[in-house]
Amino acid sequence: MKKKILKYILVGILLFGTAIAIEFCCIYAAQGNNIWNYLKDFWEWYKTFY
């Protein structure tokens, strides 16, 4: 039972990591080498939105 739960947790972490990697690849494709400025602008927008 514990091995099954551990397996699901590891698969979930792997899927989350894959989703984050895909997002960064999409940002890089859209923004080029301007990723850091894009992330800073997004974070500023998020702080003002929240």
PDB file of N, CA, C and O in Angstrom:
ATOM      1  N   MET A   1       0.824  -1.200   0.000  1.00  0.00           N
ATOM      2  CA  MET A   1       0.000   0.000   0.000  1.00  0.00           C
ATOM      3  C   MET A   1       0.872   1.269   0.000  1.00  0.00           C
ATOM      4  O   MET A   1       0.588   2.199  -0.741  1.00  0.00           O
ATOM      5  N   LYS A   2       1.917   1.294   0.839  1.00  0.00           N
ATOM      6  CA  LYS A   2       2.761   2.482   0.904  1.00  0.00           C
ATOM      7  C   LYS A   2       3.553   2.674  -0.382  1.00  0.00           C
ATOM      8  O   LYS A   2       3.775   3.799  -0.798  1.00  0.00           O
ATOM      9  N   LYS A   3       3.959   1.567  -1.019  1.00  0.00           N
ATOM     10  CA  LYS A   3       4.693   1.686  -2.277  1.00  0.00           C
ATOM     11  C   LYS A   3       3.809   2.279  -3.362  1.00  0.00           C
ATOM     12  O   LYS A   3       4.273   3.039  -4.195  1.00  0.00           O
ATOM     13  N   LYS A   4       2.520   1.941  -3.334  1.00  0.00           N
ATOM     14  CA  LYS A   4       1.591   2.464  -4.333  1.00  0.00           C
ATOM     15  C   LYS A   4       1.405   3.970  -4.160  1.00  0.00           C
ATOM     16  O   LYS A   4       1.397   4.721  -5.134  1.00  0.00           O
ATOM     17  N   ILE A   5       1.288   4.408  -2.913  1.00  0.00           N
ATOM     18  CA  ILE A   5       1.135   5.839  -2.637  1.00  0.00           C
ATOM     19  C   ILE A   5       2.399   6.582  -3.041  1.00  0.00           C
ATOM     20  O   ILE A   5       2.336   7.653  -3.657  1.00  0.00           O
ATOM     21  N   LEU A   6       3.566   6.024  -2.707  1.00  0.00           N
ATOM     22  CA  LEU A   6       4.831   6.640  -3.076  1.00  0.00           C
ATOM     23  C   LEU A   6       4.952   6.751  -4.589  1.00  0.00           C
ATOM     24  O   LEU A   6       5.420   7.768  -5.106  1.00  0.00           O
ATOM     25  N   LYS A   7       4.493   5.723  -5.288  1.00  0.00           N
ATOM     26  CA  LYS A   7       4.537   5.735  -6.752  1.00  0.00           C
ATOM     27  C   LYS A   7       3.682   6.868  -7.313  1.00  0.00           C
ATOM     28  O   LYS A   7       4.111   7.597  -8.203  1.00  0.00           O
ATOM     29  N   TYR A   8       2.480   7.060  -6.763  1.00  0.00           N
ATOM     30  CA  TYR A   8       1.611   8.138  -7.226  1.00  0.00           C
ATOM     31  C   TYR A   8       2.214   9.505  -6.922  1.00  0.00           C
ATOM     32  O   TYR A   8       2.101  10.433  -7.725  1.00  0.00           O
ATOM     33  N   ILE A   9       2.851   9.647  -5.764  1.00  0.00           N
ATOM     34  CA  ILE A   9       3.475  10.920  -5.414  1.00  0.00           C
ATOM     35  C   ILE A   9       4.615  11.228  -6.372  1.00  0.00           C
ATOM     36  O   ILE A   9       4.745  12.358  -6.867  1.00  0.00           O
ATOM     37  N   LEU A  10       5.446  10.239  -6.660  1.00  0.00           N
ATOM     38  CA  LEU A  10       6.567  10.454  -7.579  1.00  0.00           C
ATOM     39  C   LEU A  10       6.090  10.775  -8.991  1.00  0.00           C
ATOM     40  O   LEU A  10       6.657  11.639  -9.661  1.00  0.00           O
ATOM     41  N   VAL A  11       5.039  10.114  -9.438  1.00  0.00           N
ATOM     42  CA  VAL A  11       4.483  10.405 -10.768  1.00  0.00           C
ATOM     43  C   VAL A  11       3.918  11.823 -10.801  1.00  0.00           C
ATOM     44  O   VAL A  11       4.097  12.552 -11.779  1.00  0.00           O
ATOM     45  N   GLY A  12       3.268  12.243  -9.722  1.00  0.00           N
ATOM     46  CA  GLY A  12       2.736  13.603  -9.649  1.00  0.00           C
ATOM     47  C   GLY A  12       3.832  14.649  -9.702  1.00  0.00           C
ATOM     48  O   GLY A  12       3.717  15.656 -10.403  1.00  0.00           O
ATOM     49  N   ILE A  13       4.918  14.418  -8.968  1.00  0.00           N
ATOM     50  CA  ILE A  13       6.049  15.351  -8.990  1.00  0.00           C
ATOM     51  C   ILE A  13       6.670  15.395 -10.378  1.00  0.00           C
ATOM     52  O   ILE A  13       7.023  16.467 -10.880  1.00  0.00           O
ATOM     53  N   LEU A  14       6.802  14.236 -11.015  1.00  0.00           N
ATOM     54  CA  LEU A  14       7.366  14.185 -12.360  1.00  0.00           C
ATOM     55  C   LEU A  14       6.486  14.948 -13.357  1.00  0.00           C
ATOM     56  O   LEU A  14       6.993  15.706 -14.181  1.00  0.00           O
ATOM     57  N   LEU A  15       5.176  14.779 -13.262  1.00  0.00           N
ATOM     58  CA  LEU A  15       4.266  15.506 -14.161  1.00  0.00           C
ATOM     59  C   LEU A  15       4.330  17.014 -13.916  1.00  0.00           C
ATOM     60  O   LEU A  15       4.310  17.810 -14.861  1.00  0.00           O
ATOM     61  N   PHE A  16       4.420  17.419 -12.653  1.00  0.00           N
ATOM     62  CA  PHE A  16       4.525  18.840 -12.326  1.00  0.00           C
ATOM     63  C   PHE A  16       5.822  19.420 -12.890  1.00  0.00           C
ATOM     64  O   PHE A  16       5.819  20.505 -13.489  1.00  0.00           O
ATOM     65  N   GLY A  17       6.917  18.707 -12.714  1.00  0.00           N
ATOM     66  CA  GLY A  17       8.197  19.163 -13.251  1.00  0.00           C
ATOM     67  C   GLY A  17       8.171  19.266 -14.760  1.00  0.00           C
ATOM     68  O   GLY A  17       8.722  20.198 -15.344  1.00  0.00           O
ATOM     69  N   THR A  18       7.523  18.304 -15.410  1.00  0.00           N
ATOM     70  CA  THR A  18       7.404  18.333 -16.867  1.00  0.00           C
ATOM     71  C   THR A  18       6.582  19.541 -17.318  1.00  0.00           C
ATOM     72  O   THR A  18       6.937  20.204 -18.289  1.00  0.00           O
ATOM     73  N   ALA A  19       5.501  19.828 -16.611  1.00  0.00           N
ATOM     74  CA  ALA A  19       4.665  20.980 -16.965  1.00  0.00           C
ATOM     75  C   ALA A  19       5.445  22.285 -16.822  1.00  0.00           C
ATOM     76  O   ALA A  19       5.344  23.169 -17.680  1.00  0.00           O
ATOM     77  N   ILE A  20       6.236  22.412 -15.765  1.00  0.00           N
ATOM     78  CA  ILE A  20       7.043  23.619 -15.559  1.00  0.00           C
ATOM     79  C   ILE A  20       8.076  23.757 -16.679  1.00  0.00           C
ATOM     80  O   ILE A  20       8.294  24.855 -17.215  1.00  0.00           O
ATOM     81  N   ALA A  21       8.712  22.643 -17.048  1.00  0.00           N
ATOM     82  CA  ALA A  21       9.709  22.683 -18.131  1.00  0.00           C
ATOM     83  C   ALA A  21       9.066  23.093 -19.450  1.00  0.00           C
ATOM     84  O   ALA A  21       9.636  23.888 -20.207  1.00  0.00           O
ATOM     85  N   ILE A  22       7.875  22.593 -19.733  1.00  0.00           N
ATOM     86  CA  ILE A  22       7.168  22.960 -20.968  1.00  0.00           C
ATOM     87  C   ILE A  22       6.825  24.445 -20.953  1.00  0.00           C
ATOM     88  O   ILE A  22       6.949  25.129 -21.971  1.00  0.00           O
ATOM     89  N   GLU A  23       6.404  24.958 -19.795  1.00  0.00           N
ATOM     90  CA  GLU A  23       6.086  26.388 -19.701  1.00  0.00           C
ATOM     91  C   GLU A  23       7.309  27.244 -19.990  1.00  0.00           C
ATOM     92  O   GLU A  23       7.227  28.234 -20.722  1.00  0.00           O
ATOM     93  N   PHE A  24       8.465  26.884 -19.413  1.00  0.00           N
ATOM     94  CA  PHE A  24       9.675  27.660 -19.667  1.00  0.00           C
ATOM     95  C   PHE A  24      10.097  27.561 -21.124  1.00  0.00           C
ATOM     96  O   PHE A  24      10.590  28.537 -21.696  1.00  0.00           O
ATOM     97  N   CYS A  25       9.902  26.403 -21.733  1.00  0.00           N
ATOM     98  CA  CYS A  25      10.224  26.274 -23.162  1.00  0.00           C
ATOM     99  C   CYS A  25       9.316  27.160 -24.007  1.00  0.00           C
ATOM    100  O   CYS A  25       9.767  27.782 -24.961  1.00  0.00           O
ATOM    101  N   CYS A  26       8.038  27.233 -23.648  1.00  0.00           N
ATOM    102  CA  CYS A  26       7.109  28.093 -24.383  1.00  0.00           C
ATOM    103  C   CYS A  26       7.461  29.567 -24.196  1.00  0.00           C
ATOM    104  O   CYS A  26       7.397  30.349 -25.141  1.00  0.00           O
ATOM    105  N   ILE A  27       7.839  29.945 -22.972  1.00  0.00           N
ATOM    106  CA  ILE A  27       8.252  31.326 -22.731  1.00  0.00           C
ATOM    107  C   ILE A  27       9.496  31.648 -23.541  1.00  0.00           C
ATOM    108  O   ILE A  27       9.603  32.714 -24.143  1.00  0.00           O
ATOM    109  N   TYR A  28      10.456  30.713 -23.569  1.00  0.00           N
ATOM    110  CA  TYR A  28      11.678  30.940 -24.331  1.00  0.00           C
ATOM    111  C   TYR A  28      11.375  31.072 -25.821  1.00  0.00           C
ATOM    112  O   TYR A  28      11.960  31.905 -26.507  1.00  0.00           O
ATOM    113  N   ALA A  29      10.431  30.256 -26.323  1.00  0.00           N
ATOM    114  CA  ALA A  29      10.077  30.332 -27.743  1.00  0.00           C
ATOM    115  C   ALA A  29       9.427  31.672 -28.069  1.00  0.00           C
ATOM    116  O   ALA A  29       9.638  32.229 -29.143  1.00  0.00           O
ATOM    117  N   ALA A  30       8.641  32.206 -27.132  1.00  0.00           N
ATOM    118  CA  ALA A  30       7.944  33.459 -27.386  1.00  0.00           C
ATOM    119  C   ALA A  30       8.824  34.682 -27.109  1.00  0.00           C
ATOM    120  O   ALA A  30       8.738  35.677 -27.822  1.00  0.00           O
ATOM    121  N   GLN A  31       9.681  34.601 -26.068  1.00  0.00           N
ATOM    122  CA  GLN A  31      10.430  35.770 -25.631  1.00  0.00           C
ATOM    123  C   GLN A  31      11.905  35.739 -26.018  1.00  0.00           C
ATOM    124  O   GLN A  31      12.582  36.750 -25.897  1.00  0.00           O
ATOM    125  N   GLY A  32      12.414  34.604 -26.416  1.00  0.00           N
ATOM    126  CA  GLY A  32      13.837  34.506 -26.743  1.00  0.00           C
ATOM    127  C   GLY A  32      14.698  34.613 -25.499  1.00  0.00           C
ATOM    128  O   GLY A  32      14.398  34.017 -24.481  1.00  0.00           O
ATOM    129  N   ASN A  33      15.758  35.378 -25.573  1.00  0.00           N
ATOM    130  CA  ASN A  33      16.666  35.526 -24.438  1.00  0.00           C
ATOM    131  C   ASN A  33      16.153  36.526 -23.409  1.00  0.00           C
ATOM    132  O   ASN A  33      16.868  36.888 -22.489  1.00  0.00           O
ATOM    133  N   ASN A  34      14.951  36.985 -23.551  1.00  0.00           N
ATOM    134  CA  ASN A  34      14.361  37.986 -22.667  1.00  0.00           C
ATOM    135  C   ASN A  34      13.532  37.335 -21.561  1.00  0.00           C
ATOM    136  O   ASN A  34      12.609  37.941 -21.042  1.00  0.00           O
ATOM    137  N   ILE A  35      13.855  36.106 -21.182  1.00  0.00           N
ATOM    138  CA  ILE A  35      13.043  35.367 -20.205  1.00  0.00           C
ATOM    139  C   ILE A  35      13.059  36.054 -18.848  1.00  0.00           C
ATOM    140  O   ILE A  35      12.016  36.193 -18.209  1.00  0.00           O
ATOM    141  N   TRP A  36      14.231  36.469 -18.385  1.00  0.00           N
ATOM    142  CA  TRP A  36      14.323  37.045 -17.048  1.00  0.00           C
ATOM    143  C   TRP A  36      13.479  38.316 -16.933  1.00  0.00           C
ATOM    144  O   TRP A  36      12.765  38.494 -15.948  1.00  0.00           O
ATOM    145  N   ASN A  37      13.520  39.192 -17.934  1.00  0.00           N
ATOM    146  CA  ASN A  37      12.692  40.395 -17.900  1.00  0.00           C
ATOM    147  C   ASN A  37      11.211  40.052 -17.952  1.00  0.00           C
ATOM    148  O   ASN A  37      10.400  40.688 -17.275  1.00  0.00           O
ATOM    149  N   TYR A  38      10.862  39.054 -18.732  1.00  0.00           N
ATOM    150  CA  TYR A  38       9.457  38.626 -18.806  1.00  0.00           C
ATOM    151  C   TYR A  38       8.982  38.131 -17.453  1.00  0.00           C
ATOM    152  O   TYR A  38       7.891  38.483 -17.004  1.00  0.00           O
ATOM    153  N   LEU A  39       9.800  37.303 -16.786  1.00  0.00           N
ATOM    154  CA  LEU A  39       9.403  36.779 -15.482  1.00  0.00           C
ATOM    155  C   LEU A  39       9.313  37.892 -14.440  1.00  0.00           C
ATOM    156  O   LEU A  39       8.407  37.888 -13.596  1.00  0.00           O
ATOM    157  N   LYS A  40      10.240  38.875 -14.489  1.00  0.00           N
ATOM    158  CA  LYS A  40      10.160  40.001 -13.556  1.00  0.00           C
ATOM    159  C   LYS A  40       8.898  40.813 -13.811  1.00  0.00           C
ATOM    160  O   LYS A  40       8.210  41.201 -12.860  1.00  0.00           O
ATOM    161  N   ASP A  41       8.561  41.084 -15.067  1.00  0.00           N
ATOM    162  CA  ASP A  41       7.337  41.824 -15.389  1.00  0.00           C
ATOM    163  C   ASP A  41       6.100  41.056 -14.954  1.00  0.00           C
ATOM    164  O   ASP A  41       5.157  41.642 -14.413  1.00  0.00           O
ATOM    165  N   PHE A  42       6.105  39.754 -15.163  1.00  0.00           N
ATOM    166  CA  PHE A  42       4.965  38.943 -14.744  1.00  0.00           C
ATOM    167  C   PHE A  42       4.817  38.971 -13.233  1.00  0.00           C
ATOM    168  O   PHE A  42       3.703  39.087 -12.712  1.00  0.00           O
ATOM    169  N   TRP A  43       5.944  38.875 -12.508  1.00  0.00           N
ATOM    170  CA  TRP A  43       5.879  38.886 -11.056  1.00  0.00           C
ATOM    171  C   TRP A  43       5.373  40.234 -10.553  1.00  0.00           C
ATOM    172  O   TRP A  43       4.574  40.283  -9.618  1.00  0.00           O
ATOM    173  N   GLU A  44       5.787  41.331 -11.162  1.00  0.00           N
ATOM    174  CA  GLU A  44       5.293  42.660 -10.778  1.00  0.00           C
ATOM    175  C   GLU A  44       3.795  42.754 -11.037  1.00  0.00           C
ATOM    176  O   GLU A  44       3.053  43.292 -10.213  1.00  0.00           O
ATOM    177  N   TRP A  45       3.335  42.248 -12.158  1.00  0.00           N
ATOM    178  CA  TRP A  45       1.911  42.260 -12.474  1.00  0.00           C
ATOM    179  C   TRP A  45       1.139  41.423 -11.460  1.00  0.00           C
ATOM    180  O   TRP A  45       0.097  41.837 -10.961  1.00  0.00           O
ATOM    181  N   TYR A  46       1.695  40.279 -11.098  1.00  0.00           N
ATOM    182  CA  TYR A  46       1.036  39.389 -10.155  1.00  0.00           C
ATOM    183  C   TYR A  46       0.925  40.044  -8.781  1.00  0.00           C
ATOM    184  O   TYR A  46      -0.112  39.956  -8.131  1.00  0.00           O
ATOM    185  N   LYS A  47       1.986  40.729  -8.338  1.00  0.00           N
ATOM    186  CA  LYS A  47       1.954  41.395  -7.042  1.00  0.00           C
ATOM    187  C   LYS A  47       0.903  42.505  -7.036  1.00  0.00           C
ATOM    188  O   LYS A  47       0.183  42.677  -6.052  1.00  0.00           O
ATOM    189  N   THR A  48       0.807  43.267  -8.125  1.00  0.00           N
ATOM    190  CA  THR A  48      -0.183  44.353  -8.152  1.00  0.00           C
ATOM    191  C   THR A  48      -1.596  43.794  -8.292  1.00  0.00           C
ATOM    192  O   THR A  48      -2.545  44.381  -7.772  1.00  0.00           O
ATOM    193  N   PHE A  49      -1.713  42.656  -8.964  1.00  0.00           N
ATOM    194  CA  PHE A  49      -3.029  42.030  -9.113  1.00  0.00           C
ATOM    195  C   PHE A  49      -3.529  41.461  -7.797  1.00  0.00           C
ATOM    196  O   PHE A  49      -4.700  41.575  -7.471  1.00  0.00           O
ATOM    197  N   TYR A  50      -2.621  40.900  -7.032  1.00  0.00           N
ATOM    198  CA  TYR A  50      -2.994  40.265  -5.771  1.00  0.00           C
ATOM    199  C   TYR A  50      -3.189  41.320  -4.712  1.00  0.00           C
ATOM    200  O   TYR A  50      -3.992  41.334  -3.904  1.00  0.00           O
TER     201      TYR A  50
END
